[in-house]
mmCIF file of C-alpha atoms and ligand atoms in Angstrom:
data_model
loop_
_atom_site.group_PDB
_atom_site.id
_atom_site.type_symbol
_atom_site.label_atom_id
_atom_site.label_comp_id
_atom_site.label_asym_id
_atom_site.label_seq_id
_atom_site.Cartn_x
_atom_site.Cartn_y
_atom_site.Cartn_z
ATOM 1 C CA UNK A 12 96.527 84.073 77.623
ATOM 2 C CA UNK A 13 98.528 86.070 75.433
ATOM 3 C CA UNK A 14 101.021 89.028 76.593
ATOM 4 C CA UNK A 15 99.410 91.448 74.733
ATOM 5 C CA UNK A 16 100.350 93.950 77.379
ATOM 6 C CA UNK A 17 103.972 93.287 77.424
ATOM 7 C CA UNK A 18 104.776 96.791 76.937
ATOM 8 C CA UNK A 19 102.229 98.862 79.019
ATOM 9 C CA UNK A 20 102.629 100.070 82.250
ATOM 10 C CA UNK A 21 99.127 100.085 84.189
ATOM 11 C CA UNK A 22 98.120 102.123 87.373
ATOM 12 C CA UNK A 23 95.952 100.613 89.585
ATOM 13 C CA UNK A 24 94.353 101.799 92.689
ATOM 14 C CA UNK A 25 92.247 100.069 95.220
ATOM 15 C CA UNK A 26 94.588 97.753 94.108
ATOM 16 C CA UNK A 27 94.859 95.608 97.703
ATOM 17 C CA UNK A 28 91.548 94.631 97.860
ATOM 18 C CA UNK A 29 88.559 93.291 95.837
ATOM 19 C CA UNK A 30 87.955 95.151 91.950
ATOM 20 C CA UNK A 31 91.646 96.662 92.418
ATOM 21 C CA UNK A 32 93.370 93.932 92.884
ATOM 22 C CA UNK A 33 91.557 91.677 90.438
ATOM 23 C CA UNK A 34 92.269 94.325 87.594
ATOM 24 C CA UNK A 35 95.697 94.326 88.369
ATOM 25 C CA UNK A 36 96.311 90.197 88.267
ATOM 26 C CA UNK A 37 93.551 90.863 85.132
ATOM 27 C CA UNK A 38 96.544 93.159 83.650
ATOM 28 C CA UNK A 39 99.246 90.828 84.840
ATOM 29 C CA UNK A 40 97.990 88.100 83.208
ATOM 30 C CA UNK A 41 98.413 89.916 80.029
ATOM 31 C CA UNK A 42 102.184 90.989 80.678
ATOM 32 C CA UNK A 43 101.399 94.196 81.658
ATOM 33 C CA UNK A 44 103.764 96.054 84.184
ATOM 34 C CA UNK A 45 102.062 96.883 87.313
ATOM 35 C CA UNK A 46 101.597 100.147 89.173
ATOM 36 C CA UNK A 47 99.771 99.338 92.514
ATOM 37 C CA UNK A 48 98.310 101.701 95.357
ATOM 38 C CA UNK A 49 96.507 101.500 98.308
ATOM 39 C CA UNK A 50 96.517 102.468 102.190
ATOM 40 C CA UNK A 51 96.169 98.957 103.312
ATOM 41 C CA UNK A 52 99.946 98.350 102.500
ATOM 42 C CA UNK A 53 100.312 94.682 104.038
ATOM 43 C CA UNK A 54 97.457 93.755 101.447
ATOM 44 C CA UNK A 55 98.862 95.853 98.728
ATOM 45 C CA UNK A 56 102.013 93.640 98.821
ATOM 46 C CA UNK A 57 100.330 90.578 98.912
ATOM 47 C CA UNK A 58 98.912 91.629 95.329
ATOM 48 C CA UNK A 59 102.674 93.140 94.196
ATOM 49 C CA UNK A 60 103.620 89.519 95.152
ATOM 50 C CA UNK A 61 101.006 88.117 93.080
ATOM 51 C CA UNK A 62 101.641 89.850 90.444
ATOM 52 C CA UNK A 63 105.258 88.936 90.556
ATOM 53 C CA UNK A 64 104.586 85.324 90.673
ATOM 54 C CA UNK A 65 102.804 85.877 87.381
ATOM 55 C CA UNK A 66 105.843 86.711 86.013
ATOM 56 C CA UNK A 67 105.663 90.577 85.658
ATOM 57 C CA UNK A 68 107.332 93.641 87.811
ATOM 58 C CA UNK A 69 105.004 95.371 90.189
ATOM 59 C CA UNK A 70 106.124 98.608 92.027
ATOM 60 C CA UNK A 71 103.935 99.602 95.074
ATOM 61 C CA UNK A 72 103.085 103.529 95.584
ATOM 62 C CA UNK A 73 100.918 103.190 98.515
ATOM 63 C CA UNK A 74 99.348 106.653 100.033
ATOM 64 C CA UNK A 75 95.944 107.853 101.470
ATOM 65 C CA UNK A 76 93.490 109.229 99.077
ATOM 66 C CA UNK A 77 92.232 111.300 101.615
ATOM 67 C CA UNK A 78 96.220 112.976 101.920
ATOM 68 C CA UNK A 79 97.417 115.455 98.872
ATOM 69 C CA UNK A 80 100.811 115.315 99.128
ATOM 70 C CA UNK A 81 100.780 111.806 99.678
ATOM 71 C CA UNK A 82 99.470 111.241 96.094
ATOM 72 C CA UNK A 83 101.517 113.900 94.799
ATOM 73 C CA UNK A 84 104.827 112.620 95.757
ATOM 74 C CA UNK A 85 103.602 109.159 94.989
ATOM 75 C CA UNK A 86 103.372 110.414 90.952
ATOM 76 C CA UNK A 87 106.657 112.452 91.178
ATOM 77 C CA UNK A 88 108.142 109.028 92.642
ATOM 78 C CA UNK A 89 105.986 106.619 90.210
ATOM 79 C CA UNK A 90 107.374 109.389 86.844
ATOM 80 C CA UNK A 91 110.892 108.638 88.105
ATOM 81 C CA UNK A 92 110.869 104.600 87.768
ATOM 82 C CA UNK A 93 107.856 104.602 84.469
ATOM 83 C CA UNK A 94 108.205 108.008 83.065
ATOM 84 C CA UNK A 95 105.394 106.504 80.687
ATOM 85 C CA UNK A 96 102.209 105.530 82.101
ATOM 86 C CA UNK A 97 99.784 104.198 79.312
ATOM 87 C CA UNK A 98 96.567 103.322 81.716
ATOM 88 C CA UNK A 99 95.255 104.597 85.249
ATOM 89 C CA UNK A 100 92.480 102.698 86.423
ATOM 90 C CA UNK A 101 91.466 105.299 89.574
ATOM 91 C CA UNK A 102 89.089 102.990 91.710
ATOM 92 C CA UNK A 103 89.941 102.799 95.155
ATOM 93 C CA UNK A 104 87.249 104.354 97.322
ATOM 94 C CA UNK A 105 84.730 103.728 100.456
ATOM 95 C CA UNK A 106 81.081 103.156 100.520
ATOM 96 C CA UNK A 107 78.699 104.336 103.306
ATOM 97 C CA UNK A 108 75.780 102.950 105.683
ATOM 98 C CA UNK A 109 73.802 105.777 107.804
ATOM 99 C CA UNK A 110 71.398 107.821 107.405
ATOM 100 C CA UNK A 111 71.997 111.522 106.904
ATOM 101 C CA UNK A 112 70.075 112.951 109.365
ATOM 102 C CA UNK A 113 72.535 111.145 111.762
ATOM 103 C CA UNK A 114 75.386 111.608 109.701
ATOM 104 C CA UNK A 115 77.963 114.543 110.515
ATOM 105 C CA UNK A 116 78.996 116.597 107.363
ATOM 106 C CA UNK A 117 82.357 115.387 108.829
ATOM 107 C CA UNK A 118 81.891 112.225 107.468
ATOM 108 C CA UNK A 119 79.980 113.495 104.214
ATOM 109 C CA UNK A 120 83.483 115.815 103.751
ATOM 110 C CA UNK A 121 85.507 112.408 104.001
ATOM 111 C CA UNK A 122 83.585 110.202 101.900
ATOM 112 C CA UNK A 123 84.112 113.319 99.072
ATOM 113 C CA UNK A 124 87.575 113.702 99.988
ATOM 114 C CA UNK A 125 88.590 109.938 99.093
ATOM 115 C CA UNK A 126 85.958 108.920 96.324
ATOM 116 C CA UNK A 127 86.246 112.068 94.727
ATOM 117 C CA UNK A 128 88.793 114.924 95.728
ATOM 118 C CA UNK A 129 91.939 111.988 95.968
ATOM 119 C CA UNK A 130 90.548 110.431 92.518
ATOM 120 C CA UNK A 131 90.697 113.754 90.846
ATOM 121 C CA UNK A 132 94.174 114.649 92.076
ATOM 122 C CA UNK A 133 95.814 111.376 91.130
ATOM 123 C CA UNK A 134 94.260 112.286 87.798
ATOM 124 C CA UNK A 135 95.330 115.831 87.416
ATOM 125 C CA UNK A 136 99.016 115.151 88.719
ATOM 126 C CA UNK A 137 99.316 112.347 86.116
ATOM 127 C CA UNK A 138 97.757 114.419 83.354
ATOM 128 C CA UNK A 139 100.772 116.245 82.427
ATOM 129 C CA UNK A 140 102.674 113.383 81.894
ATOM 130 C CA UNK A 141 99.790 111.397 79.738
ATOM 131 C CA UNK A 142 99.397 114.427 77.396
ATOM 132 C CA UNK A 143 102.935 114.894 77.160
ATOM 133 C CA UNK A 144 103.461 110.711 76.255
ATOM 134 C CA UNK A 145 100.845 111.482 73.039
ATOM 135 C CA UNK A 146 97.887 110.142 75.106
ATOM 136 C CA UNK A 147 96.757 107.153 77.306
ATOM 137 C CA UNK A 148 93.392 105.681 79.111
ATOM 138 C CA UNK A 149 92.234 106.610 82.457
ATOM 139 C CA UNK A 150 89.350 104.149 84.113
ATOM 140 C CA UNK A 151 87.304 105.608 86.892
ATOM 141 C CA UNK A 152 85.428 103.610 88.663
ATOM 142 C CA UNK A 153 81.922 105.337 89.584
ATOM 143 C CA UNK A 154 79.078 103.277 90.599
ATOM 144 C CA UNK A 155 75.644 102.415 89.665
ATOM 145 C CA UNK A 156 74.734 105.048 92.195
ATOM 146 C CA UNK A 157 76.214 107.882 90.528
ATOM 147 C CA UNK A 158 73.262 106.943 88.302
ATOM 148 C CA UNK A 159 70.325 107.289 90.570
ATOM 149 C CA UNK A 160 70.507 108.098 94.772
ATOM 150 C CA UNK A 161 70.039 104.967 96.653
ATOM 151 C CA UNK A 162 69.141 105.580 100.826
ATOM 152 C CA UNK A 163 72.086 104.919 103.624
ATOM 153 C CA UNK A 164 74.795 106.155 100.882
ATOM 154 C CA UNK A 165 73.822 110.180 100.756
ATOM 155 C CA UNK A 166 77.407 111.066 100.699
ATOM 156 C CA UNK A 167 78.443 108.057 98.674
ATOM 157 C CA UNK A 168 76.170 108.667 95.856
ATOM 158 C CA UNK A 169 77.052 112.519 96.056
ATOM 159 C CA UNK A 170 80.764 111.661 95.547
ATOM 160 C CA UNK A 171 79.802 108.941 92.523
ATOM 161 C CA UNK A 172 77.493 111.678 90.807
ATOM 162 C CA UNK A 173 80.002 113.928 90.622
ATOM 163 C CA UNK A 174 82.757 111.377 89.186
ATOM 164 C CA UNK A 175 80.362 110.939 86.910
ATOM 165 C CA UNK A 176 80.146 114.817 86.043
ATOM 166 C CA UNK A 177 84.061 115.784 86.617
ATOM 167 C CA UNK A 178 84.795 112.783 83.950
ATOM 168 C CA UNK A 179 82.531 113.058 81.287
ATOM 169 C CA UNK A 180 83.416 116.786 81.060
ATOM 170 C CA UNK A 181 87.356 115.931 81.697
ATOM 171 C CA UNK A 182 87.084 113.241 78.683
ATOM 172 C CA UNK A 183 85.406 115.831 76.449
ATOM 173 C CA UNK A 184 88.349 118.379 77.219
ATOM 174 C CA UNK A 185 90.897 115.657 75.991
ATOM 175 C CA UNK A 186 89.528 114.624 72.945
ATOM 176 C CA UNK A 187 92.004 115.832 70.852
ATOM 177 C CA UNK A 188 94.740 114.875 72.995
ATOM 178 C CA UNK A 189 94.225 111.742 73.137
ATOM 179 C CA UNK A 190 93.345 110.563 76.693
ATOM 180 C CA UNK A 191 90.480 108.293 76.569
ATOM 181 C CA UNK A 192 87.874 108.018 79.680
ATOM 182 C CA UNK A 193 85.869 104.914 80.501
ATOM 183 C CA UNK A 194 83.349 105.680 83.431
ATOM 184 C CA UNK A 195 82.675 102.123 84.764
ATOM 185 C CA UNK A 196 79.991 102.326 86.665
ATOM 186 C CA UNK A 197 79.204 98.384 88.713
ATOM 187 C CA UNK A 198 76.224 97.263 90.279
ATOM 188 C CA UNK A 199 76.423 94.571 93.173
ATOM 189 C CA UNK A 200 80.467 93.450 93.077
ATOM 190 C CA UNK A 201 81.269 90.430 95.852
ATOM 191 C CA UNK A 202 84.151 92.547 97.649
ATOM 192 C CA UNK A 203 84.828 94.048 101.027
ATOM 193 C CA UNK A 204 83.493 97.305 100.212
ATOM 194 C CA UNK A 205 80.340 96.913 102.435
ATOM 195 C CA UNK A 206 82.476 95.583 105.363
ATOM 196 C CA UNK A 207 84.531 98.716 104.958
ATOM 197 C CA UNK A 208 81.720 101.347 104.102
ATOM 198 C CA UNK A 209 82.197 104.066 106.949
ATOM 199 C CA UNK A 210 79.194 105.006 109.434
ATOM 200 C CA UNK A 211 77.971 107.872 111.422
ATOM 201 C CA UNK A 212 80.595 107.577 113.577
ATOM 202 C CA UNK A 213 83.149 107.140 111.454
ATOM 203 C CA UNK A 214 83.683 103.481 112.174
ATOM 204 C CA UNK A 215 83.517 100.600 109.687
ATOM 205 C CA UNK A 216 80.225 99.244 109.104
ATOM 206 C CA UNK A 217 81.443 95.737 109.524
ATOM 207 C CA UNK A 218 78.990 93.484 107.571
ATOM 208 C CA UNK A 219 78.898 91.863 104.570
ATOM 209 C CA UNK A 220 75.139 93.188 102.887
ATOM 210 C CA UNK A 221 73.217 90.555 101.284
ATOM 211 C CA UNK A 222 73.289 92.435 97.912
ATOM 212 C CA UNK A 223 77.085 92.596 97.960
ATOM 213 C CA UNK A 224 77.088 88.667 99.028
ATOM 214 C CA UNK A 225 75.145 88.140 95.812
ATOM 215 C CA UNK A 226 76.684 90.066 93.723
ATOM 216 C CA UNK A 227 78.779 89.472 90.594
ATOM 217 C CA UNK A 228 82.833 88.219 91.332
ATOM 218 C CA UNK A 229 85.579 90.902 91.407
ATOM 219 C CA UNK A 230 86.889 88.601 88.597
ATOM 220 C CA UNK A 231 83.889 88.945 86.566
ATOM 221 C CA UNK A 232 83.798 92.823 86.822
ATOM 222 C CA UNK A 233 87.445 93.135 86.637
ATOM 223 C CA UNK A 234 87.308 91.114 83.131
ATOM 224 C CA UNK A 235 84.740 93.526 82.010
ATOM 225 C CA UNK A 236 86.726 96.645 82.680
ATOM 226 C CA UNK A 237 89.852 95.543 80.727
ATOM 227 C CA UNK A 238 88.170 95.105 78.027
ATOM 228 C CA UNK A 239 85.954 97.905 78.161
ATOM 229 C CA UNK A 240 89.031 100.618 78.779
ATOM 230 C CA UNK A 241 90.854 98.109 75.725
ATOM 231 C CA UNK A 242 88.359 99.325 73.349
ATOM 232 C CA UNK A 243 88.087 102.950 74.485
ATOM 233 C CA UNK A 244 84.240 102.633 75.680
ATOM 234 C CA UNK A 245 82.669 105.526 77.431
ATOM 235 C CA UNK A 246 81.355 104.280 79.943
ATOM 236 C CA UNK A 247 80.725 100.463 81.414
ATOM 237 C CA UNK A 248 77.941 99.301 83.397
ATOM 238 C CA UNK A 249 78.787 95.672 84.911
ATOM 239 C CA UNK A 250 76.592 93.643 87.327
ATOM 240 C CA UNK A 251 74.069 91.328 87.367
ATOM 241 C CA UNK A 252 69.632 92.652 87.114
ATOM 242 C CA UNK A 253 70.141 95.100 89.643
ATOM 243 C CA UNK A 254 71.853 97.260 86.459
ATOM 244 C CA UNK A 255 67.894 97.205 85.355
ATOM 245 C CA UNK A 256 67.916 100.132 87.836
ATOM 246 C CA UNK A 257 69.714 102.533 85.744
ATOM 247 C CA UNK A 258 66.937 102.050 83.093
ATOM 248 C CA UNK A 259 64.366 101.725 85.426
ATOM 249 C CA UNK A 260 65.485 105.560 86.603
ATOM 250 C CA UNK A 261 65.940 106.566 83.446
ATOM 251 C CA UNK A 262 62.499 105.863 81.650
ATOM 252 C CA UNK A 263 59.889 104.876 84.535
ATOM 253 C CA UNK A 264 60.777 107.507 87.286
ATOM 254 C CA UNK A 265 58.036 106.725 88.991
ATOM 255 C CA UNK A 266 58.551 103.433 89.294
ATOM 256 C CA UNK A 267 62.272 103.773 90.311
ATOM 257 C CA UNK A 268 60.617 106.445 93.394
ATOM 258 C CA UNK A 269 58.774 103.748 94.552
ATOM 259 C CA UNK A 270 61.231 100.766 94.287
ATOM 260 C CA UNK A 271 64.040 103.539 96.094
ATOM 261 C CA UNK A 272 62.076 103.759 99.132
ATOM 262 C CA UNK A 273 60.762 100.334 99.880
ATOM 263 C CA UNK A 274 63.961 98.380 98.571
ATOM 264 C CA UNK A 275 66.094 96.756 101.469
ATOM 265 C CA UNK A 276 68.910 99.071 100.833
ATOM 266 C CA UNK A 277 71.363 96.355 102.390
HETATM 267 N N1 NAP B 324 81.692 96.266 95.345
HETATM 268 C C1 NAP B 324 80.661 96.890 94.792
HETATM 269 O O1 NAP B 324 79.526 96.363 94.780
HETATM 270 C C2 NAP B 324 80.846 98.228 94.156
HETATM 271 C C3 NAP B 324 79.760 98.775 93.481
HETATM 272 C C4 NAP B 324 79.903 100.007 92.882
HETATM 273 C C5 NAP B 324 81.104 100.680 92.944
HETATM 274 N N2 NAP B 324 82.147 100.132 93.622
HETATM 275 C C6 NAP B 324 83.399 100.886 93.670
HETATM 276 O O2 NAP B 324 84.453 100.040 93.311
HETATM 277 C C7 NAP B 324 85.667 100.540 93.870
HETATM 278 C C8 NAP B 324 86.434 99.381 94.499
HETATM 279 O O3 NAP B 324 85.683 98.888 95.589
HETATM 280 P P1 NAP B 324 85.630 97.344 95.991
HETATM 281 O O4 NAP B 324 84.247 96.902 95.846
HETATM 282 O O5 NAP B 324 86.694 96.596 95.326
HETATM 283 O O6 NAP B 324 85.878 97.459 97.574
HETATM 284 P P2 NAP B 324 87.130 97.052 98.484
HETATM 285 O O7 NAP B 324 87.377 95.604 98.361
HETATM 286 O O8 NAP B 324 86.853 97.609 99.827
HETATM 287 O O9 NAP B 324 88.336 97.826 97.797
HETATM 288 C C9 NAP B 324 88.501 99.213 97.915
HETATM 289 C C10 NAP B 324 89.955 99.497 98.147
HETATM 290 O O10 NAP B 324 90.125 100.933 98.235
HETATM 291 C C11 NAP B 324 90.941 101.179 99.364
HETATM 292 N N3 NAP B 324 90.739 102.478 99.983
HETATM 293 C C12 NAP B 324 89.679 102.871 100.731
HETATM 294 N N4 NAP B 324 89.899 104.084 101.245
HETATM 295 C C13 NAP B 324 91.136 104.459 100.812
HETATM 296 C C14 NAP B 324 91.922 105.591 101.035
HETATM 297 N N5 NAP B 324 91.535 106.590 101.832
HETATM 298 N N6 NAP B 324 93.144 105.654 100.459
HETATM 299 C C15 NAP B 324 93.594 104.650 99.689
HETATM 300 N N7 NAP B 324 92.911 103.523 99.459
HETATM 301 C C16 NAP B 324 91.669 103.432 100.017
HETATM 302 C C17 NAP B 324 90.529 100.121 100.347
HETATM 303 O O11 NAP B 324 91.490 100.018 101.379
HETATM 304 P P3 NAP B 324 90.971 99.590 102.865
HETATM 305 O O12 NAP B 324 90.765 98.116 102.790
HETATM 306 O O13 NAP B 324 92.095 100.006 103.742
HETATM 307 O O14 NAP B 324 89.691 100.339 103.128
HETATM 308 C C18 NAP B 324 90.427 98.907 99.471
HETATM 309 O O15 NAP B 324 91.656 98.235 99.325
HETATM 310 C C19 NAP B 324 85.265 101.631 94.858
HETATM 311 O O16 NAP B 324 85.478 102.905 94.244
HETATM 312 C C20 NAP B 324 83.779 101.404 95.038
HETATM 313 O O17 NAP B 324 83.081 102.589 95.375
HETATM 314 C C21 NAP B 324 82.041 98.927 94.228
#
């Protein structure tokens, strides 16, 4: 594969585990210099590693998206080493399983506080710096239920909608500064992310869902994005039938009301 990104530095996070990390060996592969961020900082080295062995640098800024100043002195400290930061791909985030009559607004709060409030102040911290540079891409990675509400993820979809809103207004604002916005918004992606997804209670929910098992390869999606963000799309929407759904929501409601209540929402 060519080294087309030889001379751009790429910001990844999510970047230990499933679409993360498989954008960032995506970028590697192409020479790009790595950024990489996570909380899960034994797995976040293992991909720093990886992308090492491919023969580019890789700098870890690990912090909690749920913590401020974490993030915030994670830019101030990424600025020092890459002053120049020509694409942030902001995807690392936590899917849900309960109901929301059993669900605390605890839990609601903290499933907005890392999908959405720590994705929009990595953003706005980096801004500065990517209007100063003349420009740059950020990726955001949404979900196909920040299209349409899908049961057991009340909080999940809430945070994805408004990704979706927050970044389709933020890439109208910097049109004519240059900062391009791709919304990528996947279906069914084979990672962790159901294993992960947080409960009532707060714990992890444990289980691999058939509809993740089936789904589409982190490698697959993660191909999709780099091209997509390449070529300055608007928005991406990767996965396998199940992105019928969006269309299915879009022009035969009715059909989606039905289909929302009776699917297995595993
Ligand atoms: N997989 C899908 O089918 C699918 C579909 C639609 C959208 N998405 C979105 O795709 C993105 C990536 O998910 P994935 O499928 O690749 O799942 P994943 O394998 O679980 O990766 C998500 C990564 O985000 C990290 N993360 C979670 N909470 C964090 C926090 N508070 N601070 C910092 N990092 C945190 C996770 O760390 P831990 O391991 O420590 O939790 C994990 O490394 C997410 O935004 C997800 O909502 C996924």
């Amino acid at each position: 594969m060519k080294k087309t990104y030889s001379n751009k530095v790429v910001w990844v996070t999510g970047a230990a585990s499933g679409i993360g990390k498989a954008v960032a060996l995506e970028y590697a592969q192409r020479g790009a210099t790595l950024v990489l961020s996570d909380r899960d900082v034994e797995n976040l080295n293992k991909t720093v590693s990886a992308c090492n062995d491919m023969g580019v640098p890789a700098l870890a800024a690990p912090f909690d998206l749920a913590e401020t100043t974490q993030i915030i002195s994670a830019v101030e400290t990424v600025l020092r080493t890459y002053p120049k930061i020509d694409i942030l791909v902001c995807n690392g985030g936590i899917s849900q399983r309960s109901y929301a009559i059993e669900t605390p607004v605890a839990i609601d709060r903290r499933v907005m506080e890392i999908n959405f409030f720590g994705t929009i102040t990595l953003t706005k911290a980096l801004l500065p710096a990517l209007i100063a540079q003349g420009g740059g891409n950020i990726s955001v990675t949404s979900s196909m239920t920040g299209k349409f509400g899908f049961p057991l993820r009340t909080a999940y979809c809430a945070s994805k909608h408004a990704i979706q809103g927050f970044y389709e207004a933020l890439r109208a604002e910097l049109y004519n500064q240059n900062v391009k916005v791709t919304i990528v918004s996947p279906g069914r992606v084979r990672t962790n992310i159901s294993l992960h997804a947080i409960t009532k209670d707060g714990q992890e929910h444990g289980k691999m869902d058939d509809g993740q098992a089936g789904g589409i390869t982190p490698e697959q999606c993660a191909r999709r994005m780099v091209r997509a963000i390449e070529r300055n799309k608007k928005e991406l929407w990767v996965g396998s039938t199940e992105i019928l759904m969006i269309y299915i929501r879009k022009y035969l409601s009715p059909l989606f009301h039905i289909l929302a209540r009776k699917i297995k929402p595993t």
